[in-house]
Amino acid sequence: MKKFLPIIIAVIVVLILGIGGFLIIKSKKTSAPSTSKPQEEAIIETPLEERPYVTLTPRADGKEFTMDIERIKNTQTVEYELVYLSQGLSRGVIGSVDLKGETSISRKLLLGTCSKNVCKYDEGVTEGTLTLRFREPEGTRKFTTEFHLQRGDNELTSIDGKFKLTGKLSGGAFYMTTSTVGLPKEIEGKIIAGPYGVFTSGSETIKNGKANLTLSEKPSLAKLYSWDGKDWNEEKSAKVEKEIISTPTDILGTFIAVSP
């Protein structure tokens, strides 16, 4: 019996250590998860008149967008995220800009990747979203706008269906239809439709053009304005029918409807 005693003791020690280790591991696995939550950023509500003016212009081949942001106020950093589908897969472009008192920026957003002057582009891009975050000490101003990229079509539409531009367009050019987030310049009255913009790197003229905007209200005195790059121009020929205000136009641009 004595000669087996060391073996018995060794077995007991192994069993004790094994059970102890198991309990320790089990205790770690079943420990309660942390209840702490990441601190949420403070979102600053911004009226339309104080929002930045944002445009997206497609390159001639539609493989790159130029993002221009104007009327930036009280901002330290601008973060941007362009998201779109390419052949059924989600793709994107992200970046940030540290501002040094600048009130406007311009960035190229490539739909694909380039290495050693060899580029691989994302194909079949027609729509997506652009999310912008303007960070400042008091919080963040966040805006998201949808875009619609079309080519050789005689009808350009916004993703939400509330804006439409028809007419004879260049068949080989790419056109971008999007909300511009804010206004290029303040205007008197209440905005009841828009702002929507149509942008291209080709000719900005259109034959037999007509712009339609869906009104959020139904005032008979609604007026339609277009932006010529310097100022707002009232479209005197605009007509209101039910919830739609429309006007003939011979040039692309940014459009809004205003209630006096």
PDB file of N, CA and C in Angstrom, residues 61-102:
ATOM      1  N   ASP A  61     -15.480  60.437 -67.812  1.00  0.00           N
ATOM      2  CA  ASP A  61     -15.718  59.000 -67.939  1.00  0.00           C
ATOM      3  C   ASP A  61     -16.550  58.438 -66.792  1.00  0.00           C
ATOM      4  N   GLY A  62     -16.965  59.277 -65.848  1.00  0.00           N
ATOM      5  CA  GLY A  62     -17.798  58.841 -64.741  1.00  0.00           C
ATOM      6  C   GLY A  62     -17.082  58.030 -63.685  1.00  0.00           C
ATOM      7  N   LYS A  63     -15.753  57.947 -63.722  1.00  0.00           N
ATOM      8  CA  LYS A  63     -14.985  57.111 -62.791  1.00  0.00           C
ATOM      9  C   LYS A  63     -14.476  57.876 -61.572  1.00  0.00           C
ATOM     10  N   GLU A  64     -14.753  59.176 -61.538  1.00  0.00           N
ATOM     11  CA  GLU A  64     -14.291  59.998 -60.425  1.00  0.00           C
ATOM     12  C   GLU A  64     -15.244  61.170 -60.238  1.00  0.00           C
ATOM     13  N   PHE A  65     -15.465  61.548 -58.969  1.00  0.00           N
ATOM     14  CA  PHE A  65     -16.299  62.696 -58.666  1.00  0.00           C
ATOM     15  C   PHE A  65     -15.433  63.805 -58.068  1.00  0.00           C
ATOM     16  N   THR A  66     -15.770  65.035 -58.382  1.00  0.00           N
ATOM     17  CA  THR A  66     -15.173  66.177 -57.694  1.00  0.00           C
ATOM     18  C   THR A  66     -16.178  66.691 -56.680  1.00  0.00           C
ATOM     19  N   MET A  67     -15.804  66.617 -55.413  1.00  0.00           N
ATOM     20  CA  MET A  67     -16.660  67.098 -54.332  1.00  0.00           C
ATOM     21  C   MET A  67     -16.220  68.505 -53.940  1.00  0.00           C
ATOM     22  N   ASP A  68     -17.113  69.467 -54.113  1.00  0.00           N
ATOM     23  CA  ASP A  68     -16.851  70.842 -53.706  1.00  0.00           C
ATOM     24  C   ASP A  68     -17.796  71.212 -52.569  1.00  0.00           C
ATOM     25  N   ILE A  69     -17.232  71.746 -51.501  1.00  0.00           N
ATOM     26  CA  ILE A  69     -18.024  72.172 -50.351  1.00  0.00           C
ATOM     27  C   ILE A  69     -17.727  73.651 -50.096  1.00  0.00           C
ATOM     28  N   GLU A  70     -18.768  74.461 -50.083  1.00  0.00           N
ATOM     29  CA  GLU A  70     -18.631  75.897 -49.845  1.00  0.00           C
ATOM     30  C   GLU A  70     -19.472  76.305 -48.633  1.00  0.00           C
ATOM     31  N   ARG A  71     -19.211  77.502 -48.162  1.00  0.00           N
ATOM     32  CA  ARG A  71     -19.938  78.077 -47.021  1.00  0.00           C
ATOM     33  C   ARG A  71     -19.775  77.229 -45.758  1.00  0.00           C
ATOM     34  N   ILE A  72     -18.554  76.812 -45.490  1.00  0.00           N
ATOM     35  CA  ILE A  72     -18.249  76.080 -44.262  1.00  0.00           C
ATOM     36  C   ILE A  72     -18.068  77.089 -43.131  1.00  0.00           C
ATOM     37  N   LYS A  73     -18.724  76.814 -41.998  1.00  0.00           N
ATOM     38  CA  LYS A  73     -18.665  77.751 -40.877  1.00  0.00           C
ATOM     39  C   LYS A  73     -18.270  77.024 -39.586  1.00  0.00           C
ATOM     40  N   ASN A  74     -17.404  77.673 -38.804  1.00  0.00           N
ATOM     41  CA  ASN A  74     -17.067  77.219 -37.452  1.00  0.00           C
ATOM     42  C   ASN A  74     -16.726  75.730 -37.388  1.00  0.00           C
ATOM     43  N   THR A  75     -15.873  75.291 -38.279  1.00  0.00           N
ATOM     44  CA  THR A  75     -15.542  73.872 -38.368  1.00  0.00           C
ATOM     45  C   THR A  75     -14.037  73.670 -38.285  1.00  0.00           C
ATOM     46  N   GLN A  76     -13.625  72.646 -37.514  1.00  0.00           N
ATOM     47  CA  GLN A  76     -12.219  72.302 -37.411  1.00  0.00           C
ATOM     48  C   GLN A  76     -11.840  71.194 -38.393  1.00  0.00           C
ATOM     49  N   THR A  77     -12.717  70.188 -38.510  1.00  0.00           N
ATOM     50  CA  THR A  77     -12.435  69.034 -39.361  1.00  0.00           C
ATOM     51  C   THR A  77     -13.678  68.633 -40.138  1.00  0.00           C
ATOM     52  N   VAL A  78     -13.499  68.303 -41.405  1.00  0.00           N
ATOM     53  CA  VAL A  78     -14.581  67.769 -42.236  1.00  0.00           C
ATOM     54  C   VAL A  78     -14.255  66.313 -42.567  1.00  0.00           C
ATOM     55  N   GLU A  79     -15.174  65.414 -42.252  1.00  0.00           N
ATOM     56  CA  GLU A  79     -15.025  64.000 -42.604  1.00  0.00           C
ATOM     57  C   GLU A  79     -16.063  63.651 -43.662  1.00  0.00           C
ATOM     58  N   TYR A  80     -15.654  62.873 -44.660  1.00  0.00           N
ATOM     59  CA  TYR A  80     -16.593  62.503 -45.721  1.00  0.00           C
ATOM     60  C   TYR A  80     -16.544  60.997 -45.971  1.00  0.00           C
ATOM     61  N   GLU A  81     -17.687  60.465 -46.366  1.00  0.00           N
ATOM     62  CA  GLU A  81     -17.823  59.028 -46.659  1.00  0.00           C
ATOM     63  C   GLU A  81     -18.781  58.849 -47.830  1.00  0.00           C
ATOM     64  N   LEU A  82     -18.229  58.435 -48.957  1.00  0.00           N
ATOM     65  CA  LEU A  82     -19.019  58.154 -50.149  1.00  0.00           C
ATOM     66  C   LEU A  82     -19.239  56.646 -50.228  1.00  0.00           C
ATOM     67  N   VAL A  83     -20.501  56.219 -50.281  1.00  0.00           N
ATOM     68  CA  VAL A  83     -20.844  54.793 -50.312  1.00  0.00           C
ATOM     69  C   VAL A  83     -21.700  54.516 -51.539  1.00  0.00           C
ATOM     70  N   TYR A  84     -21.385  53.428 -52.251  1.00  0.00           N
ATOM     71  CA  TYR A  84     -22.121  53.087 -53.466  1.00  0.00           C
ATOM     72  C   TYR A  84     -22.014  51.585 -53.719  1.00  0.00           C
ATOM     73  N   LEU A  85     -22.833  51.094 -54.634  1.00  0.00           N
ATOM     74  CA  LEU A  85     -22.794  49.691 -55.028  1.00  0.00           C
ATOM     75  C   LEU A  85     -22.099  49.547 -56.383  1.00  0.00           C
ATOM     76  N   SER A  86     -21.236  48.537 -56.476  1.00  0.00           N
ATOM     77  CA  SER A  86     -20.577  48.219 -57.736  1.00  0.00           C
ATOM     78  C   SER A  86     -20.707  46.729 -57.962  1.00  0.00           C
ATOM     79  N   GLN A  87     -21.497  46.369 -58.966  1.00  0.00           N
ATOM     80  CA  GLN A  87     -21.741  44.960 -59.295  1.00  0.00           C
ATOM     81  C   GLN A  87     -22.225  44.182 -58.066  1.00  0.00           C
ATOM     82  N   GLY A  88     -23.122  44.801 -57.321  1.00  0.00           N
ATOM     83  CA  GLY A  88     -23.741  44.154 -56.168  1.00  0.00           C
ATOM     84  C   GLY A  88     -22.941  44.217 -54.879  1.00  0.00           C
ATOM     85  N   LEU A  89     -21.750  44.803 -54.905  1.00  0.00           N
ATOM     86  CA  LEU A  89     -20.897  44.896 -53.718  1.00  0.00           C
ATOM     87  C   LEU A  89     -20.819  46.336 -53.236  1.00  0.00           C
ATOM     88  N   SER A  90     -20.824  46.510 -51.917  1.00  0.00           N
ATOM     89  CA  SER A  90     -20.734  47.835 -51.337  1.00  0.00           C
ATOM     90  C   SER A  90     -19.294  48.335 -51.379  1.00  0.00           C
ATOM     91  N   ARG A  91     -19.101  49.514 -51.917  1.00  0.00           N
ATOM     92  CA  ARG A  91     -17.778  50.137 -52.002  1.00  0.00           C
ATOM     93  C   ARG A  91     -17.856  51.533 -51.396  1.00  0.00           C
ATOM     94  N   GLY A  92     -16.686  52.139 -51.188  1.00  0.00           N
ATOM     95  CA  GLY A  92     -16.731  53.473 -50.621  1.00  0.00           C
ATOM     96  C   GLY A  92     -15.414  54.215 -50.693  1.00  0.00           C
ATOM     97  N   VAL A  93     -15.514  55.500 -50.428  1.00  0.00           N
ATOM     98  CA  VAL A  93     -14.353  56.388 -50.348  1.00  0.00           C
ATOM     99  C   VAL A  93     -14.503  57.200 -49.074  1.00  0.00           C
ATOM    100  N   ILE A  94     -13.491  57.181 -48.207  1.00  0.00           N
ATOM    101  CA  ILE A  94     -13.548  57.947 -46.970  1.00  0.00           C
ATOM    102  C   ILE A  94     -12.322  58.845 -46.861  1.00  0.00           C
ATOM    103  N   GLY A  95     -12.458  59.886 -46.079  1.00  0.00           N
ATOM    104  CA  GLY A  95     -11.343  60.797 -45.871  1.00  0.00           C
ATOM    105  C   GLY A  95     -11.718  61.888 -44.901  1.00  0.00           C
ATOM    106  N   SER A  96     -10.760  62.709 -44.534  1.00  0.00           N
ATOM    107  CA  SER A  96     -10.999  63.844 -43.652  1.00  0.00           C
ATOM    108  C   SER A  96     -10.072  64.988 -44.029  1.00  0.00           C
ATOM    109  N   VAL A  97     -10.503  66.187 -43.694  1.00  0.00           N
ATOM    110  CA  VAL A  97      -9.744  67.395 -44.004  1.00  0.00           C
ATOM    111  C   VAL A  97      -9.662  68.251 -42.749  1.00  0.00           C
ATOM    112  N   ASP A  98      -8.448  68.566 -42.311  1.00  0.00           N
ATOM    113  CA  ASP A  98      -8.252  69.495 -41.202  1.00  0.00           C
ATOM    114  C   ASP A  98      -8.247  70.909 -41.760  1.00  0.00           C
ATOM    115  N   LEU A  99      -9.231  71.678 -41.345  1.00  0.00           N
ATOM    116  CA  LEU A  99      -9.361  73.035 -41.866  1.00  0.00           C
ATOM    117  C   LEU A  99      -8.484  74.006 -41.079  1.00  0.00           C
ATOM    118  N   LYS A 100      -7.961  74.967 -41.763  1.00  0.00           N
ATOM    119  CA  LYS A 100      -7.154  76.013 -41.130  1.00  0.00           C
ATOM    120  C   LYS A 100      -7.762  77.365 -41.482  1.00  0.00           C
ATOM    121  N   GLY A 101      -8.993  77.513 -41.033  1.00  0.00           N
ATOM    122  CA  GLY A 101      -9.712  78.742 -41.332  1.00  0.00           C
ATOM    123  C   GLY A 101     -10.355  78.754 -42.699  1.00  0.00           C
ATOM    124  N   GLU A 102     -10.254  77.653 -43.435  1.00  0.00           N
ATOM    125  CA  GLU A 102     -10.838  77.593 -44.777  1.00  0.00           C
ATOM    126  C   GLU A 102     -12.363  77.526 -44.703  1.00  0.00           C
TER     127      GLU A 102
END
